[in-house]
Every structure is written in structure tokens, then in C-alpha cells.
PDB file of N, CA and C in Angstrom:
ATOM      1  N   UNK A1235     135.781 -17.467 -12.704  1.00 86.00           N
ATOM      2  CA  UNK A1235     134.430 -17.639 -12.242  1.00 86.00           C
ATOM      3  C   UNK A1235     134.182 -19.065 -11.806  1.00 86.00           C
ATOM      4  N   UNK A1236     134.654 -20.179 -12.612  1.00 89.00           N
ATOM      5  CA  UNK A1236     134.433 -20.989 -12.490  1.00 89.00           C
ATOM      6  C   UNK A1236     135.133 -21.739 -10.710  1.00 89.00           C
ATOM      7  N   UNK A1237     136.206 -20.775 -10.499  1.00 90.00           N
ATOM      8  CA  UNK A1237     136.899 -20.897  -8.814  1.00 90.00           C
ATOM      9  C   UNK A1237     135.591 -20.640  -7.926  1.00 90.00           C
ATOM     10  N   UNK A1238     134.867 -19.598  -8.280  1.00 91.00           N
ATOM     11  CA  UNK A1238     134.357 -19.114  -7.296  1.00 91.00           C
ATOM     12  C   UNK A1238     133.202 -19.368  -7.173  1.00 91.00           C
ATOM     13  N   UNK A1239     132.564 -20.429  -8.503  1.00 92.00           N
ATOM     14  CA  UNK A1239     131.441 -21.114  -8.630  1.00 92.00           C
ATOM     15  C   UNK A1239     131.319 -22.699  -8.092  1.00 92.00           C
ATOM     16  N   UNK A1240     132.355 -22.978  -7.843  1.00 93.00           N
ATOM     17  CA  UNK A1240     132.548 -24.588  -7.929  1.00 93.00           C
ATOM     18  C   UNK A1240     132.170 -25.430  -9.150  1.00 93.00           C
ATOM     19  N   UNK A1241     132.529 -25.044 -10.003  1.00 93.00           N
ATOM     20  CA  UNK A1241     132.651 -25.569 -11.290  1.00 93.00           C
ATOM     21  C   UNK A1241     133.859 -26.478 -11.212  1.00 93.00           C
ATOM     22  N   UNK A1242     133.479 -27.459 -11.549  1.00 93.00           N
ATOM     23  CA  UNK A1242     134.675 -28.521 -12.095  1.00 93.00           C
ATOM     24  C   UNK A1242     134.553 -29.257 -13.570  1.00 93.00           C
ATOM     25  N   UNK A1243     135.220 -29.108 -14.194  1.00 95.00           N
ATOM     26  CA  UNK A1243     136.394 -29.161 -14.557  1.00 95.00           C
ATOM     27  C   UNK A1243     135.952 -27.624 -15.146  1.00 95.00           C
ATOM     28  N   UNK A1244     136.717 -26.453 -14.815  1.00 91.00           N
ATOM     29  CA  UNK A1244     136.742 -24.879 -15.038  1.00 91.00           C
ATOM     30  C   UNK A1244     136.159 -24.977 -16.472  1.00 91.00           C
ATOM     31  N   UNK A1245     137.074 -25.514 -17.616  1.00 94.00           N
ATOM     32  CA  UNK A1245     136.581 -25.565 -18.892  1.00 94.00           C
ATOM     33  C   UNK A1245     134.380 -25.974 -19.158  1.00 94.00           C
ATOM     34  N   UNK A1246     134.214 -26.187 -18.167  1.00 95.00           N
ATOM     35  CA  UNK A1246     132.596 -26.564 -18.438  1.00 95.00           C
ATOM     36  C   UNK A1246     131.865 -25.001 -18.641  1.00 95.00           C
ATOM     37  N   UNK A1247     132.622 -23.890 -18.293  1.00 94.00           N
ATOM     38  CA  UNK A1247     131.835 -22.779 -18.564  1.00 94.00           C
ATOM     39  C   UNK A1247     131.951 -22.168 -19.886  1.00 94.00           C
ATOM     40  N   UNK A1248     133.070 -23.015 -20.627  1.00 96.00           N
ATOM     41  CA  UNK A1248     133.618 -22.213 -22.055  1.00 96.00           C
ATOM     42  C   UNK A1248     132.218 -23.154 -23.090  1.00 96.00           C
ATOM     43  N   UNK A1249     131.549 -24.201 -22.469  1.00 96.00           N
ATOM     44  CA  UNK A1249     130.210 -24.602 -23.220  1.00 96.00           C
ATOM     45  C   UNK A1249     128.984 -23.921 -23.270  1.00 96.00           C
ATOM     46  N   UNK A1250     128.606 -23.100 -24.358  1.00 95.00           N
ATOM     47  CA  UNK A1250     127.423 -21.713 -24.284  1.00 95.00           C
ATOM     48  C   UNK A1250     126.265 -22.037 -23.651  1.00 95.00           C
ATOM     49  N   UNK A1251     126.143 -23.377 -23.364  1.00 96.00           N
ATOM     50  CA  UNK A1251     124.378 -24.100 -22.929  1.00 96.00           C
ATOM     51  C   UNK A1251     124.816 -24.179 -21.532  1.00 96.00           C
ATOM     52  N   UNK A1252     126.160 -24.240 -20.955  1.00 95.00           N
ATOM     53  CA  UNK A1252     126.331 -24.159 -19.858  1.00 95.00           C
ATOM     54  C   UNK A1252     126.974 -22.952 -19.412  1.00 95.00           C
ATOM     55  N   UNK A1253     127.473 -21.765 -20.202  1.00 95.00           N
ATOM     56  CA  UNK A1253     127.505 -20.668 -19.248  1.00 95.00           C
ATOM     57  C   UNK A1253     126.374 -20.215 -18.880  1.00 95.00           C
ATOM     58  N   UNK A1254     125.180 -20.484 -20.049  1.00 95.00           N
ATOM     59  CA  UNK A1254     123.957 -19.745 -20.227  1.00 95.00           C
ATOM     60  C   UNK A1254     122.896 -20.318 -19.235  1.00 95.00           C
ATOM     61  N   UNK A1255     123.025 -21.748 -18.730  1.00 95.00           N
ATOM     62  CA  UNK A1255     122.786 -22.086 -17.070  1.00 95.00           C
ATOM     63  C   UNK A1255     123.313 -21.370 -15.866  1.00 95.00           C
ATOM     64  N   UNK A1256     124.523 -21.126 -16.083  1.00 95.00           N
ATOM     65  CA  UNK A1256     125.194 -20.354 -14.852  1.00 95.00           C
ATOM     66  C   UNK A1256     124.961 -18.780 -15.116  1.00 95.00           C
ATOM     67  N   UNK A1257     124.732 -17.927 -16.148  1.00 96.00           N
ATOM     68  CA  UNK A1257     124.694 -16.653 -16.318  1.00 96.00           C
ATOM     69  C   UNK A1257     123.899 -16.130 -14.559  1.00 96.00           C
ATOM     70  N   UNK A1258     122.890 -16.370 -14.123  1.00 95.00           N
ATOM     71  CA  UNK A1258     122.171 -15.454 -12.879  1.00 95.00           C
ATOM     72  C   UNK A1258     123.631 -15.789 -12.073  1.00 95.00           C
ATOM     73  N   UNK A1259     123.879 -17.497 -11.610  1.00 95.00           N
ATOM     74  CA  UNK A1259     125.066 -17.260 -10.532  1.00 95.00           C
ATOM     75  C   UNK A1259     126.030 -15.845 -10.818  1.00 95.00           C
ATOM     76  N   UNK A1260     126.547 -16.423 -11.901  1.00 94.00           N
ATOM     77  CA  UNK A1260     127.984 -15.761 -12.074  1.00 94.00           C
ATOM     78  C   UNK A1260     127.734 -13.918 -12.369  1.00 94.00           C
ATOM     79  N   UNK A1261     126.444 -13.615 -12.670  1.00 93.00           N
ATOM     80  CA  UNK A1261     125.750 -12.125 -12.468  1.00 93.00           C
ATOM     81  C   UNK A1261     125.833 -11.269 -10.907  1.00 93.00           C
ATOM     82  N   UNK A1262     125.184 -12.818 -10.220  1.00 93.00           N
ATOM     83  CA  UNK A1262     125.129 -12.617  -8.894  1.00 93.00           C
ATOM     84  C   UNK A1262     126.214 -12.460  -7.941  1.00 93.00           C
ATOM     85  N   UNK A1263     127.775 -13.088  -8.686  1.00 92.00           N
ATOM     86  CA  UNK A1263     129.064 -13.433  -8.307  1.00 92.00           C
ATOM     87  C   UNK A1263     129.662 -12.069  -8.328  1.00 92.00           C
ATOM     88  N   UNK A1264     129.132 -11.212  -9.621  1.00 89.00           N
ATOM     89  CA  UNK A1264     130.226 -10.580 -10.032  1.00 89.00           C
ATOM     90  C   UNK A1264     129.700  -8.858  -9.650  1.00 89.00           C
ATOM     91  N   UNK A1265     128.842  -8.634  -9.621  1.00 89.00           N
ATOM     92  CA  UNK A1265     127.516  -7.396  -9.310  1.00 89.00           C
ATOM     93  C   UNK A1265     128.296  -6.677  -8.371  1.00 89.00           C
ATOM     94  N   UNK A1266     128.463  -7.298  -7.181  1.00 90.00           N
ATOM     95  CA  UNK A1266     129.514  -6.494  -5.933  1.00 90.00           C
ATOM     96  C   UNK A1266     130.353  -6.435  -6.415  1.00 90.00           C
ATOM     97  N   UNK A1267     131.527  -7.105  -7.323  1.00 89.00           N
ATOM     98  CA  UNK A1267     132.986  -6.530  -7.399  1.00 89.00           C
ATOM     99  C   UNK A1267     133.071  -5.408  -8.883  1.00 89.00           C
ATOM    100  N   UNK A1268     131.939  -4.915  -9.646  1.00 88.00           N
ATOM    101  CA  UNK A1268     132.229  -4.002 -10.323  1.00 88.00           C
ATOM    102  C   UNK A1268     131.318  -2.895 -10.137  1.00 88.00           C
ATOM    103  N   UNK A1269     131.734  -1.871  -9.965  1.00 88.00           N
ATOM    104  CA  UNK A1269     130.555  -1.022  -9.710  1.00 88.00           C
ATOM    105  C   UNK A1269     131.146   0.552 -10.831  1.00 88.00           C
ATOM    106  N   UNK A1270     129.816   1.162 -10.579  1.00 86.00           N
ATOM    107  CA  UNK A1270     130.232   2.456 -11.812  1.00 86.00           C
ATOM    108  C   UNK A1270     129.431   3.008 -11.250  1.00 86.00           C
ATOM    109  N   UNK A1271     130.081   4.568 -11.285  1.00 86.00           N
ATOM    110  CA  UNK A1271     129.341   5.909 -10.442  1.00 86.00           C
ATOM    111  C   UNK A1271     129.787   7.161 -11.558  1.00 86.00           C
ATOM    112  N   UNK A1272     128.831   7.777 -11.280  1.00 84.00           N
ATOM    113  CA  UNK A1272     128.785   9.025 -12.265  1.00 84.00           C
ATOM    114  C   UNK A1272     127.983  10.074 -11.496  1.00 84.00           C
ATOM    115  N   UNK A1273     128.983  11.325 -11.508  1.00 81.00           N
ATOM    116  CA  UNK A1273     128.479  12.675 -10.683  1.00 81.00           C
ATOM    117  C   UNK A1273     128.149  12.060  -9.454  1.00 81.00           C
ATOM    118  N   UNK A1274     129.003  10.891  -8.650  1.00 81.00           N
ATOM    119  CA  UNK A1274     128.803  11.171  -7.122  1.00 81.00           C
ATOM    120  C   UNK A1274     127.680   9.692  -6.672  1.00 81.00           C
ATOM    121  N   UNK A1275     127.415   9.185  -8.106  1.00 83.00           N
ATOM    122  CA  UNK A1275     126.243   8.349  -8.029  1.00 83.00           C
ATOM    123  C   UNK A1275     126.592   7.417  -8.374  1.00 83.00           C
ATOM    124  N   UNK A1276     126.082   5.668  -7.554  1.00 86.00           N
ATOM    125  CA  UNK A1276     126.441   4.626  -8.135  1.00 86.00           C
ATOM    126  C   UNK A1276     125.143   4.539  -9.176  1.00 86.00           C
ATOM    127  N   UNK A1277     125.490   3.399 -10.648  1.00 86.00           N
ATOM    128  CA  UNK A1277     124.478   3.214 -11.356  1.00 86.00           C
ATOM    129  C   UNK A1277     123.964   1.691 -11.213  1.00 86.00           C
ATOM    130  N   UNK A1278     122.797   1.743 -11.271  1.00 88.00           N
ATOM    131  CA  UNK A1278     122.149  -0.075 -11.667  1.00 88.00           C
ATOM    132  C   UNK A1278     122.352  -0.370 -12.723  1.00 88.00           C
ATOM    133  N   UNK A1279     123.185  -1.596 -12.636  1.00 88.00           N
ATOM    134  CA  UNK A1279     123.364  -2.297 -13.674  1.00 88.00           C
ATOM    135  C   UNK A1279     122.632  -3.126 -13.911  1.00 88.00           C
ATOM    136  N   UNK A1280     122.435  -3.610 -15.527  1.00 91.00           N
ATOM    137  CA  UNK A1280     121.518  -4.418 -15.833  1.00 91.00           C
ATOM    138  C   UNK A1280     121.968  -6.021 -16.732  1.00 91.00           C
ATOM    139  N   UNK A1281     122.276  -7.074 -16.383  1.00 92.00           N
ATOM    140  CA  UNK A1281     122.837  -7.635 -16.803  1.00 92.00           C
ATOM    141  C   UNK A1281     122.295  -8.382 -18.074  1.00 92.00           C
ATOM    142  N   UNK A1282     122.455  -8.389 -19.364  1.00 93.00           N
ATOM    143  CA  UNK A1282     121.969  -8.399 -20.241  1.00 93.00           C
ATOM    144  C   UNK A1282     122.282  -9.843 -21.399  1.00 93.00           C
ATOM    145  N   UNK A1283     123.491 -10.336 -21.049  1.00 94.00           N
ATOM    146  CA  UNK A1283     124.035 -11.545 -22.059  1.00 94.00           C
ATOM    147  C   UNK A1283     125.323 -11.917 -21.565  1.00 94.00           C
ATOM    148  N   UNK A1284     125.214 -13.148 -21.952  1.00 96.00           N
ATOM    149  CA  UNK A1284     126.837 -13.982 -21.666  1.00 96.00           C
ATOM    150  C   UNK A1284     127.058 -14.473 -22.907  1.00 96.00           C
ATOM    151  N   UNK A1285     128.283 -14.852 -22.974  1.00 95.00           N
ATOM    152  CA  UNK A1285     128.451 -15.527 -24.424  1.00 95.00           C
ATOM    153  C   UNK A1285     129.853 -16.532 -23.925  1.00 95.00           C
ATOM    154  N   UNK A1286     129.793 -17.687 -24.377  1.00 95.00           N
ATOM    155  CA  UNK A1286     130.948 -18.441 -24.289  1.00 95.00           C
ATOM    156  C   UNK A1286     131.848 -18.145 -25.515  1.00 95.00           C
ATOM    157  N   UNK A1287     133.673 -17.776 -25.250  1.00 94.00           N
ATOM    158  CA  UNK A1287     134.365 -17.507 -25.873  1.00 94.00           C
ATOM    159  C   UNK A1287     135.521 -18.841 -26.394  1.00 94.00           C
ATOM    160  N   UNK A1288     134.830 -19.908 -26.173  1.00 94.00           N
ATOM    161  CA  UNK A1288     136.496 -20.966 -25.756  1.00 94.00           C
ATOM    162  C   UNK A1288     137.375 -20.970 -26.795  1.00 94.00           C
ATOM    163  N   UNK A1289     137.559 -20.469 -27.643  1.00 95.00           N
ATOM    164  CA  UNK A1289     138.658 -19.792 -28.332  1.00 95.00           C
ATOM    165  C   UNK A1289     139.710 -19.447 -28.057  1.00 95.00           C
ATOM    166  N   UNK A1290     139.040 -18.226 -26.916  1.00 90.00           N
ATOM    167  CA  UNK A1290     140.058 -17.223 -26.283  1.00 90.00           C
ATOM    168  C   UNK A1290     139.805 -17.424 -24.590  1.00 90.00           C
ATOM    169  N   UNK A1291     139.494 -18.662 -24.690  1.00 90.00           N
ATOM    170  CA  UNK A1291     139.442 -19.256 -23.142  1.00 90.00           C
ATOM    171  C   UNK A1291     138.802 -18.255 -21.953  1.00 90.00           C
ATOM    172  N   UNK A1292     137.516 -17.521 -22.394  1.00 89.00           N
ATOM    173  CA  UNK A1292     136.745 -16.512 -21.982  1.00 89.00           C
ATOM    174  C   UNK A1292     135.589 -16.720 -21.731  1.00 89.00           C
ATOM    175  N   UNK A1293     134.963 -15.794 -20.911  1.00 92.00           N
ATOM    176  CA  UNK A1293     133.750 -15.929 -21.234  1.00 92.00           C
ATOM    177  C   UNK A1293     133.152 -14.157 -21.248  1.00 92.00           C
ATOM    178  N   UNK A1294     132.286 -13.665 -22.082  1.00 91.00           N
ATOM    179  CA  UNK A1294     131.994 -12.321 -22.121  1.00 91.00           C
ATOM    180  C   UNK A1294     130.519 -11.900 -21.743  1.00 91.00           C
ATOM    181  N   UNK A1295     130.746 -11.289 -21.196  1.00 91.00           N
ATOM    182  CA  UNK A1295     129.369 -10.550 -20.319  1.00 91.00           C
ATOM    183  C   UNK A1295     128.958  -9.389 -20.833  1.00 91.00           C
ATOM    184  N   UNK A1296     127.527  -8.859 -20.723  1.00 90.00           N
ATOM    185  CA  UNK A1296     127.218  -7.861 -21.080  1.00 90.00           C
ATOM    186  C   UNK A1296     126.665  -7.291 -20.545  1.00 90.00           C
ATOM    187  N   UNK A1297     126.355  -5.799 -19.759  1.00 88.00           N
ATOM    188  CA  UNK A1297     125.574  -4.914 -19.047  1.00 88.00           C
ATOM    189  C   UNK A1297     125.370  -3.768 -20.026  1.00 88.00           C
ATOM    190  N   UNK A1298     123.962  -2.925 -19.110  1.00 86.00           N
ATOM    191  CA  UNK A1298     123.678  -1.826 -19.585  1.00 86.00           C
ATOM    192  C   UNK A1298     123.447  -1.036 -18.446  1.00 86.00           C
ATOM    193  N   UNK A1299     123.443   0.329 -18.854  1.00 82.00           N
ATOM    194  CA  UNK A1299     122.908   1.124 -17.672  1.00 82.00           C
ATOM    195  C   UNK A1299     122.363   2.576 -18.444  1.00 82.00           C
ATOM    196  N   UNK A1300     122.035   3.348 -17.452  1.00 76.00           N
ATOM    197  CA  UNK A1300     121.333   4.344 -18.433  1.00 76.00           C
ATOM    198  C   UNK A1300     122.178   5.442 -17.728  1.00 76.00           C
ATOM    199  N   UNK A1301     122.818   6.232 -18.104  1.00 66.00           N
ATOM    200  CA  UNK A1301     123.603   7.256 -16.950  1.00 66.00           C
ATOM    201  C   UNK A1301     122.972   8.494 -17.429  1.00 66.00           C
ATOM    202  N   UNK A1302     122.012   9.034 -17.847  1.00 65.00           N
ATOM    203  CA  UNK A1302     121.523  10.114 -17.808  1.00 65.00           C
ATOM    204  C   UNK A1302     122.206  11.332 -18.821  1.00 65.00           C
ATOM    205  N   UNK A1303     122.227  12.333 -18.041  1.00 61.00           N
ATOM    206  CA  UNK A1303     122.890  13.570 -18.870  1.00 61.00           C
ATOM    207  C   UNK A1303     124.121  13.246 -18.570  1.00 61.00           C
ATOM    208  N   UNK A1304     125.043  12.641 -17.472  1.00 58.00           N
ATOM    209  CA  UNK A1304     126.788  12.432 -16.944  1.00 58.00           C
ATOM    210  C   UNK A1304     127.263  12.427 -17.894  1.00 58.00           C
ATOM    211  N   UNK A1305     128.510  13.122 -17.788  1.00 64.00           N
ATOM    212  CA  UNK A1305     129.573  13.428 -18.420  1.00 64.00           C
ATOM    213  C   UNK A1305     130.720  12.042 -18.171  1.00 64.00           C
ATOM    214  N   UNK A1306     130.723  11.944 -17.094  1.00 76.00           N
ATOM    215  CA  UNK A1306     131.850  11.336 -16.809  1.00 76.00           C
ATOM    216  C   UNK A1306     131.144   9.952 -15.650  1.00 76.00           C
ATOM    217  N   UNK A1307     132.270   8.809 -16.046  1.00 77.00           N
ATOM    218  CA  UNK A1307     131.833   7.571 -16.132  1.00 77.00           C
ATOM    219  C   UNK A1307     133.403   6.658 -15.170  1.00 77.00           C
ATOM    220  N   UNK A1308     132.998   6.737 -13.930  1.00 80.00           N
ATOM    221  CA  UNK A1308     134.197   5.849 -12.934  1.00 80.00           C
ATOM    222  C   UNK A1308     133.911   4.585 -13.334  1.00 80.00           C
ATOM    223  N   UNK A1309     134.489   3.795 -13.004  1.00 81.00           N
ATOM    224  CA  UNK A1309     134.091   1.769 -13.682  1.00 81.00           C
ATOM    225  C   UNK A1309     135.427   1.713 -11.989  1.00 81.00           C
ATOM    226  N   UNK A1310     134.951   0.701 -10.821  1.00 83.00           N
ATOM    227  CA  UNK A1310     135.823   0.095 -10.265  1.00 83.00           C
ATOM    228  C   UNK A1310     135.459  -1.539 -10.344  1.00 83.00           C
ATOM    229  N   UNK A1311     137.085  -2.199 -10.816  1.00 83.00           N
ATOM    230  CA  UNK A1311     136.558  -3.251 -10.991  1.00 83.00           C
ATOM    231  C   UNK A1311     137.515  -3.920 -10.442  1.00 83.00           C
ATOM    232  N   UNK A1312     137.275  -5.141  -9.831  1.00 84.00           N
ATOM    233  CA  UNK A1312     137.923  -6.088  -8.718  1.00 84.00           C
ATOM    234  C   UNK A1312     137.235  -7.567  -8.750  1.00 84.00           C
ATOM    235  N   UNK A1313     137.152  -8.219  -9.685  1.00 85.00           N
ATOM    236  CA  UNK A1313     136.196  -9.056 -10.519  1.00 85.00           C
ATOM    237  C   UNK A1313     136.952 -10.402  -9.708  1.00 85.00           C
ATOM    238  N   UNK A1314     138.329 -10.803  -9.694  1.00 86.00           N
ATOM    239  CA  UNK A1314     138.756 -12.054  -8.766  1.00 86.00           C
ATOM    240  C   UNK A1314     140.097 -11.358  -8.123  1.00 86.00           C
ATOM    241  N   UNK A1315     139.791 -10.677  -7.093  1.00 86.00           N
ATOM    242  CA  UNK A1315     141.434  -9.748  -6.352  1.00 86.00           C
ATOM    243  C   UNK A1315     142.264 -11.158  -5.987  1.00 86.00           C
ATOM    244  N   UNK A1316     142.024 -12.446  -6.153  1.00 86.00           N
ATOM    245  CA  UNK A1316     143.141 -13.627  -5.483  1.00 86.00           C
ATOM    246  C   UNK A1316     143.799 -13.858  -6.696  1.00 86.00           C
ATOM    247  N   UNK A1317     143.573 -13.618  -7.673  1.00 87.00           N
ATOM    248  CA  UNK A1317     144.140 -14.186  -9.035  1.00 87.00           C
ATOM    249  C   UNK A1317     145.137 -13.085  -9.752  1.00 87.00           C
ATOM    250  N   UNK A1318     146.235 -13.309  -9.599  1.00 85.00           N
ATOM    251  CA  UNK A1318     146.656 -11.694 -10.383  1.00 85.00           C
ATOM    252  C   UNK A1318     147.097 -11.914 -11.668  1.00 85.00           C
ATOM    253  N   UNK A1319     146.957 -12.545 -12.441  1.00 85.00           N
ATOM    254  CA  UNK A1319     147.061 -13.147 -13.838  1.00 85.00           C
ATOM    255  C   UNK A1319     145.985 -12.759 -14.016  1.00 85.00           C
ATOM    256  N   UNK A1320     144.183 -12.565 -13.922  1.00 83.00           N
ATOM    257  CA  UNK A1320     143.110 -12.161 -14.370  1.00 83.00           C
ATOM    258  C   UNK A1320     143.069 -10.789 -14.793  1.00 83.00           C
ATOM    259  N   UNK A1321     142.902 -10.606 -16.446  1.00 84.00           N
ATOM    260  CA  UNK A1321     142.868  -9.325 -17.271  1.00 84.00           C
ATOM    261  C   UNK A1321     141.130  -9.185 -17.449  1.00 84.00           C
ATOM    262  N   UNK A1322     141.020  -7.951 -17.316  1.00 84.00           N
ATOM    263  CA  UNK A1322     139.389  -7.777 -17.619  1.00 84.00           C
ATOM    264  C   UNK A1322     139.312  -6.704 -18.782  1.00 84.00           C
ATOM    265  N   UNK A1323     138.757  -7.309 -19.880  1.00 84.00           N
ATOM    266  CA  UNK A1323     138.331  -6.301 -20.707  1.00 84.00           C
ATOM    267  C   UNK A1323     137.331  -5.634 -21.135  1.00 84.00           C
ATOM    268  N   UNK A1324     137.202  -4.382 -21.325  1.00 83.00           N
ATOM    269  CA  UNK A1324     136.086  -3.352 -21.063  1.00 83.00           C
ATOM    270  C   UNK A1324     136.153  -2.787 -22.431  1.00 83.00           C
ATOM    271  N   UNK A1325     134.689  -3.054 -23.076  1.00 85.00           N
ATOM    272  CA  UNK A1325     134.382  -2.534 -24.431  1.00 85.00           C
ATOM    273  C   UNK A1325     132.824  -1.452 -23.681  1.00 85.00           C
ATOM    274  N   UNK A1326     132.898  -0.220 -24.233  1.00 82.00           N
ATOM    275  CA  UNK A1326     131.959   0.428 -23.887  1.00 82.00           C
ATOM    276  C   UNK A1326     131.084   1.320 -25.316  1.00 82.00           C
ATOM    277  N   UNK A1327     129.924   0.620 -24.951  1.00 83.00           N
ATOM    278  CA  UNK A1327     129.249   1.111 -26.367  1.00 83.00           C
ATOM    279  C   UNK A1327     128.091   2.358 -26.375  1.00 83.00           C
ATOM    280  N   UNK A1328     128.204   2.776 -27.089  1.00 81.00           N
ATOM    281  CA  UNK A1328     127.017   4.136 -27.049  1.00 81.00           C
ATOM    282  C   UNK A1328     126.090   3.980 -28.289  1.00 81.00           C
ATOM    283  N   UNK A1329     124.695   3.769 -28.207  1.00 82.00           N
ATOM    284  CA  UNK A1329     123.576   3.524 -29.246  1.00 82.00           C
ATOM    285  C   UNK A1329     124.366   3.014 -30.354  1.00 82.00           C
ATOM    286  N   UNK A1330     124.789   1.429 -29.799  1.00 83.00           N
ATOM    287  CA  UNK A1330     125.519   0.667 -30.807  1.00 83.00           C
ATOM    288  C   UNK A1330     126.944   0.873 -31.313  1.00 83.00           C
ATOM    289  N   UNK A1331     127.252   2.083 -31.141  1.00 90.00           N
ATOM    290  CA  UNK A1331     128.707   2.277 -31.675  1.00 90.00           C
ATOM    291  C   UNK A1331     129.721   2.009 -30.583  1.00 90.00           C
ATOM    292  N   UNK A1332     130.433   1.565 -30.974  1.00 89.00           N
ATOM    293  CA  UNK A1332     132.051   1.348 -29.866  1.00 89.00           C
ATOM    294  C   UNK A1332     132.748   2.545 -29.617  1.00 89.00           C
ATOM    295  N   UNK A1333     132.507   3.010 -28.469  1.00 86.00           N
ATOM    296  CA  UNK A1333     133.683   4.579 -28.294  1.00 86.00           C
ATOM    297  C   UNK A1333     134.450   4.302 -27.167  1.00 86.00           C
ATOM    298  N   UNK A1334     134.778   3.070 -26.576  1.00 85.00           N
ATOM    299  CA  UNK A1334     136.072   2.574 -25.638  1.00 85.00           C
ATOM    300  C   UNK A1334     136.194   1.617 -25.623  1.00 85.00           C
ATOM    301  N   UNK A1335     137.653   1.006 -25.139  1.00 87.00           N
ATOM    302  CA  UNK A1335     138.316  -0.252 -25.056  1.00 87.00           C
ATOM    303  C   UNK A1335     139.352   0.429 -23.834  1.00 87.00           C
ATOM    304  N   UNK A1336     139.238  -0.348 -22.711  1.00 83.00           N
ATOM    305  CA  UNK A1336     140.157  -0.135 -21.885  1.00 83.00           C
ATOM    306  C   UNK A1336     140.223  -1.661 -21.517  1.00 83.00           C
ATOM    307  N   UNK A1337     141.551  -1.671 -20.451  1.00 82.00           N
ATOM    308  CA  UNK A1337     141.791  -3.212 -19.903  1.00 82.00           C
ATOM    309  C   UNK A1337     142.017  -3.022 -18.548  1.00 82.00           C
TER     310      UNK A1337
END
């Protein structure tokens, strides 16, 4: 994010007072490259929290959406296609409980 923000020195986003300045950019960065459709339908996402990880040299985002009665749940995600070392991880929660982990 920080490539595609002009952030210098990259590490300034792993500081929580400063991802939490950049959270709308990097919302605004990232909105087009993930999208999720269910029964034929894209959904609005709602972008909800960032959290600085510098631990694990991360930073974690959070959305919601409401998908209705759907059964079934597409996720396409293409978050930095120039970087092919970039892993994205996907925790998906239902009224608080964790029922996926994909990567």
C-alpha cells in the first residue's frame, strides 16, 4: 500500500496513528481491486477498521457487507497484481464467530 500511496519510508504505515490517517486513502486504493458477488450480484462493501500489525509487518483491514439470504459468496481479489510476493489473508466472520480462513 504504502507503493501505491507514496509513502516513504513504507514502514510509516506499520505506526497505528498513521495507518489510521491513511485508512480513507488506502480504502479508496483498495475498493476496485477486491470485489464480492453473490447470486450474480456485486455487494457494497463497507469499510469498517484498520489496525497496524508491525509485528507481522502488516497492516489489517476490515469490511462488512450484508449478503442477504446467499448461499454462496465469490471474493475476487487483486489487491497489488505488480508484486507477486504479496499474500492476502481472508478471515470471514459470521455474527462474531470465525467460519473461514482462506489465503
Amino acid at each position: 500500500m504504502a507503493h501505491d500511496l507514496g509513502v516513504d519510508p513504507p514502514e510509516t504505515l506499520l505506526d497505528p496513528a498513521e495507518a489510521r490517517r491513511a485508512a480513507r486513502r488506502i480504502f479508496d486504493l483498495l475498493a476496485p481491486r477486491l470485489t464480492l458477488v453473490t447470486d450474480g450480484a456485486p455487494l457494497l462493501i463497507e469499510w469498517v477498521g484498520i489496525e497496524a500489525l508491525p509485528d507481522r509487518q502488516a497492516v489489517q483491514l476490515s469490511f462488512r457487507f450484508a449478503p442477504g439470504a446467499a448461499c454462496a459468496l465469490t471474493l475476487t481479489c487483486d489487491l497489488f497484481p505488480y508484486d507477486p510476493n504479496h499474500t492476502t489473508f481472508l478471515n470471514i466472520y459470521e455474527h462474531g464467530a470465525l467460519q473461514h480462513q482462506g489465503v
